[in-house]
Coordinates of C-alpha atoms in Angstrom, one line a residue:
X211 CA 100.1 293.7 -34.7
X212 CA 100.1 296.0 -31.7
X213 CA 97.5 298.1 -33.8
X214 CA 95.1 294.7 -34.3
X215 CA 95.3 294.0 -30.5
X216 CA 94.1 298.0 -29.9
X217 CA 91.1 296.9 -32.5
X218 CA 90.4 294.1 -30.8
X219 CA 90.5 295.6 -27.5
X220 CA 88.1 298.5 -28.6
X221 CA 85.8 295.8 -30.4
X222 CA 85.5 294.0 -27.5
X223 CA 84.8 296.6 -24.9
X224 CA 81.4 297.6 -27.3
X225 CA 80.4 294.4 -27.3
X226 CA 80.8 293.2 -24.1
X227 CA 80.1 296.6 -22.2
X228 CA 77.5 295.9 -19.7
X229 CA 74.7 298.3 -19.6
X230 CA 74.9 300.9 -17.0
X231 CA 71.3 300.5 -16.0
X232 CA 70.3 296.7 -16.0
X233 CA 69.0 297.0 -12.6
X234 CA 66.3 299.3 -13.3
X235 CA 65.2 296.9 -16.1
X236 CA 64.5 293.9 -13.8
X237 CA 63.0 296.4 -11.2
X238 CA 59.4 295.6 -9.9
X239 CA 57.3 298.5 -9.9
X240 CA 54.7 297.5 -7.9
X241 CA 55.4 295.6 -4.6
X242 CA 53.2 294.6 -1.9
X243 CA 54.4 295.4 2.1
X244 CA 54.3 291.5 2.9
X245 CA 57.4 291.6 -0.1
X246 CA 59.2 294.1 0.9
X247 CA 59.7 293.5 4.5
X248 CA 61.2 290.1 4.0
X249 CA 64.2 291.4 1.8
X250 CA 65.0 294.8 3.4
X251 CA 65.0 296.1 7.4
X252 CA 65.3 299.8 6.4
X253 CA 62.8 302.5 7.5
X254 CA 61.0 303.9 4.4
X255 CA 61.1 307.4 3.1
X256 CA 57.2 307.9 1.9
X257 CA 56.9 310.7 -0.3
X258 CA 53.3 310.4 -1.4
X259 CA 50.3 307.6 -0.1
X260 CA 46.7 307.4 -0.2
X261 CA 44.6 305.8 2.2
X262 CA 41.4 304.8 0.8
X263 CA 38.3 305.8 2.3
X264 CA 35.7 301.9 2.2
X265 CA 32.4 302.1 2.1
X266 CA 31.3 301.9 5.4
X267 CA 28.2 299.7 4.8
X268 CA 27.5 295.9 6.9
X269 CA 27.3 294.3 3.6
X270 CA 30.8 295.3 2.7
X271 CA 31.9 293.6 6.0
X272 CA 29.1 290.9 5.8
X273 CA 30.5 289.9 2.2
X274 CA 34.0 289.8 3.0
X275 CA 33.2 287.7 5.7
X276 CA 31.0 285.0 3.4
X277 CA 34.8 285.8 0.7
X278 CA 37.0 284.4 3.7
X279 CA 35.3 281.4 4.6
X280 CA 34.6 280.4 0.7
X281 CA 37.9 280.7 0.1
X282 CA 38.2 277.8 2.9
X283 CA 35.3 275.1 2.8
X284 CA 35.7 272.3 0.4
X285 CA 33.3 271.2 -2.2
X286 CA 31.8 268.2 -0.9
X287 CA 29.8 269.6 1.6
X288 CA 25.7 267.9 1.7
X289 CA 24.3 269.6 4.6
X290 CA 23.7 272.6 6.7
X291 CA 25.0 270.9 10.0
X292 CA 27.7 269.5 7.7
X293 CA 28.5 273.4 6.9
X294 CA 28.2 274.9 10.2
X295 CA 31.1 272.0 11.8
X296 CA 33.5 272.6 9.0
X297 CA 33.3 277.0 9.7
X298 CA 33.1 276.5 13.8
X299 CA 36.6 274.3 13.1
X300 CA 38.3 277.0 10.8
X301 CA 39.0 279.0 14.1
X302 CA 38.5 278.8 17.8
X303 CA 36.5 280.9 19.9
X304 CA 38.6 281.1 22.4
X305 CA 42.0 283.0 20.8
X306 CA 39.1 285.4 18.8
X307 CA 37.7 286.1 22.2
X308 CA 40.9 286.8 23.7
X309 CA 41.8 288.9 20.9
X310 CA 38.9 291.1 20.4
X311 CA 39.5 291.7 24.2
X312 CA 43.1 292.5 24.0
X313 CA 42.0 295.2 21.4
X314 CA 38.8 296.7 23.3
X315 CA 41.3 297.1 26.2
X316 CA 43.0 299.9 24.0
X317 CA 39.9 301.6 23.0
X318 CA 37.8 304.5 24.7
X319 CA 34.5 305.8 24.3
X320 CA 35.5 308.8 22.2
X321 CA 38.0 306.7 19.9
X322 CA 37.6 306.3 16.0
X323 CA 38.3 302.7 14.5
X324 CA 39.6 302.1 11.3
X325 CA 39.5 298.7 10.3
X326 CA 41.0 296.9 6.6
X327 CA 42.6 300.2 5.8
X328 CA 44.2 300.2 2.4
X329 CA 47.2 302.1 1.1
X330 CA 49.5 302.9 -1.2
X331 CA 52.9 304.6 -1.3
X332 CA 55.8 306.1 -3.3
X333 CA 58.7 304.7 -2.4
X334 CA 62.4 305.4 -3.9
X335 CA 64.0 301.9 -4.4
X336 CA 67.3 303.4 -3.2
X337 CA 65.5 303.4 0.8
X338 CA 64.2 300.2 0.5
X339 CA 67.2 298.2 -0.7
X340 CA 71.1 298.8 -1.4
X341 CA 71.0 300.4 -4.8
X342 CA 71.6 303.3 -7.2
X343 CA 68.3 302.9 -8.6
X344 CA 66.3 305.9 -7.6
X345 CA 63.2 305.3 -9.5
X346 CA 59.6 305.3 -7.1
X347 CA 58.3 302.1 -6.9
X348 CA 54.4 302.0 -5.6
X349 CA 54.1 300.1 -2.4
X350 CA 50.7 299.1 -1.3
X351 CA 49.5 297.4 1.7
X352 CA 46.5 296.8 3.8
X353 CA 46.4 298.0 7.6
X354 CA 44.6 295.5 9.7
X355 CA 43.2 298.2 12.3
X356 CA 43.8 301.3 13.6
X357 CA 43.0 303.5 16.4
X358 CA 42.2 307.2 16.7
X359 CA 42.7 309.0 19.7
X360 CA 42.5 312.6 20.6
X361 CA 46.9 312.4 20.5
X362 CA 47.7 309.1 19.8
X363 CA 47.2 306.9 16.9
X364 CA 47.0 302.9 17.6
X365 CA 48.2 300.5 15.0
X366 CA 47.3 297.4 15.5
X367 CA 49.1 294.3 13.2
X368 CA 47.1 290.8 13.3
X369 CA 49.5 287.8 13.2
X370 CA 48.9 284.1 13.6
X371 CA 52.5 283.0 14.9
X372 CA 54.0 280.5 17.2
X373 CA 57.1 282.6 17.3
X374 CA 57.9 284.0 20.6
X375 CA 57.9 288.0 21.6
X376 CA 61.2 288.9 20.8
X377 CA 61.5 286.7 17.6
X378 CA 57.6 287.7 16.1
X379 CA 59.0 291.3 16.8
X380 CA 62.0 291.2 14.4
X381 CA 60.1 289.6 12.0
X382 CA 57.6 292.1 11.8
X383 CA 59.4 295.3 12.6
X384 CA 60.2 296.9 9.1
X385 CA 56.5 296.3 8.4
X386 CA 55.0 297.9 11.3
X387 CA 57.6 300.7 10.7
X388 CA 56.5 301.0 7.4
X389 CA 52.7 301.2 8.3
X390 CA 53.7 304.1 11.2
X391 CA 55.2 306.1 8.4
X392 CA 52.3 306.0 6.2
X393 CA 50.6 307.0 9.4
X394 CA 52.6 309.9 9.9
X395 CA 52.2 310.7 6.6
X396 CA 48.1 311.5 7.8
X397 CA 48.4 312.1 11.2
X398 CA 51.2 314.7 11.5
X399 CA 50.6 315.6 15.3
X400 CA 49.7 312.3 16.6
X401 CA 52.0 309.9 19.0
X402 CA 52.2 306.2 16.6
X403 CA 51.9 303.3 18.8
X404 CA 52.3 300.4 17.8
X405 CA 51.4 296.7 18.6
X406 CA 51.0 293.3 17.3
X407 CA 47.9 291.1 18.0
X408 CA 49.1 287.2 18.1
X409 CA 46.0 285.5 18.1
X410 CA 47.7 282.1 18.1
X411 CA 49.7 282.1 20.7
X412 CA 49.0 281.2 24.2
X413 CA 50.3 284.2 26.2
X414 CA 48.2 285.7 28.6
X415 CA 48.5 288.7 27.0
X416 CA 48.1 288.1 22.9
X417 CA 48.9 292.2 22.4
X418 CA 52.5 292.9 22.1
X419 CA 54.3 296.6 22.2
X420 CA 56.1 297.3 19.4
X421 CA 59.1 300.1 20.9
X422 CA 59.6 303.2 18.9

């Protein structure tokens, strides 16, 4: 009998033995920024990133403009006037204004702007969340603008947020952070500074420092 139970035992451990790496089998290899900064408030260990140079043509610009406000309008529209109310009510020219100005403040004659600049990185999942999984997974993002100076390196996040300072800060932080490192990453001897541009709010100033 005792020898049946010892079977048993043994039978059932093969069976029900859970596999060692079921993790890794449900992991996502590819993950955008947006996704990863909403589970995890870690800084990110980047061992490899690209950022892409863009064609620096208008029409690039001028066609992602004509994509965004597409992807808005509705389908019923009949005339140009018609057209022209629905795009002048998609945003007002009063918080793009006071954007745009927030941002020229930071900007000098000699300064290189990059604007839309795609990345991607290698990440190990084990820096990102809690785990024993140590596979690379590839993060990519896009940074909204950046700022070139002689020592210093701007980053500049857009956001559209009622949230207050302090709260729109930790909600944003372990992206930023992540952003500065693929930064870093390029620009080894440059200072990362980093802000947030709240276009919504009604703050006299819409620019917020982000502390290092």
């Amino acid at each position: 009998m005792v020898e049946l139970d010892l079977d048993y035992c043994i039978y059932d451990n093969i069976i029900n033995k859970k596999y060692n790496y079921i993790d890794a089998i449900n992991l996502q290899l590819k993950n955008s920024v947006t996704s990863i900064s909403s589970e995890d408030k870690s800084i990110y260990n980047i061992s490899n990133f690209k950022l892409t140079d863009l064609d620096k043509e208008d029409y690039i610009e001028i066609g992602n403009s004509y994509h965004k406000v597409l992807e808005k309008l509705p389908f019923n529209l009949k005339t140009t006037s018609e057209t022209r109310n629905k795009i002048i009510n998609l945003i007002e020219d009063e918080k793009v204004l006071k954007a745009n100005q927030a941002i020229s403040k930071l900007i000098n004659e000699n300064d290189k702007i990059y604007k839309e600049q795609v990345f991607m990185a290698y990440l190990e999942y084990g820096n990102i969340k809690t785990s024993k999984i140590n596979d690379k997974i590839l993060v990519q993002g896009i940074i909204d603008i950046f700022i070139e100076k002689e020592n210093e390196i701007v980053l500049i996040d857009y956001k559209t947020s009622r949230l207050n300072n302090v709260d729109i800060i930790k909600k944003y932080d372990t992206q930023l952070r992540l952003y500065e490192k693929v930064l870093q990453e390029k620009y080894r001897n440059k200072k990362i500074t980093k802000y947030i541009n709240n276009i919504i709010n009604n703050y006299i100033n819409s620019i917020i420092l982000i502390n290092n």
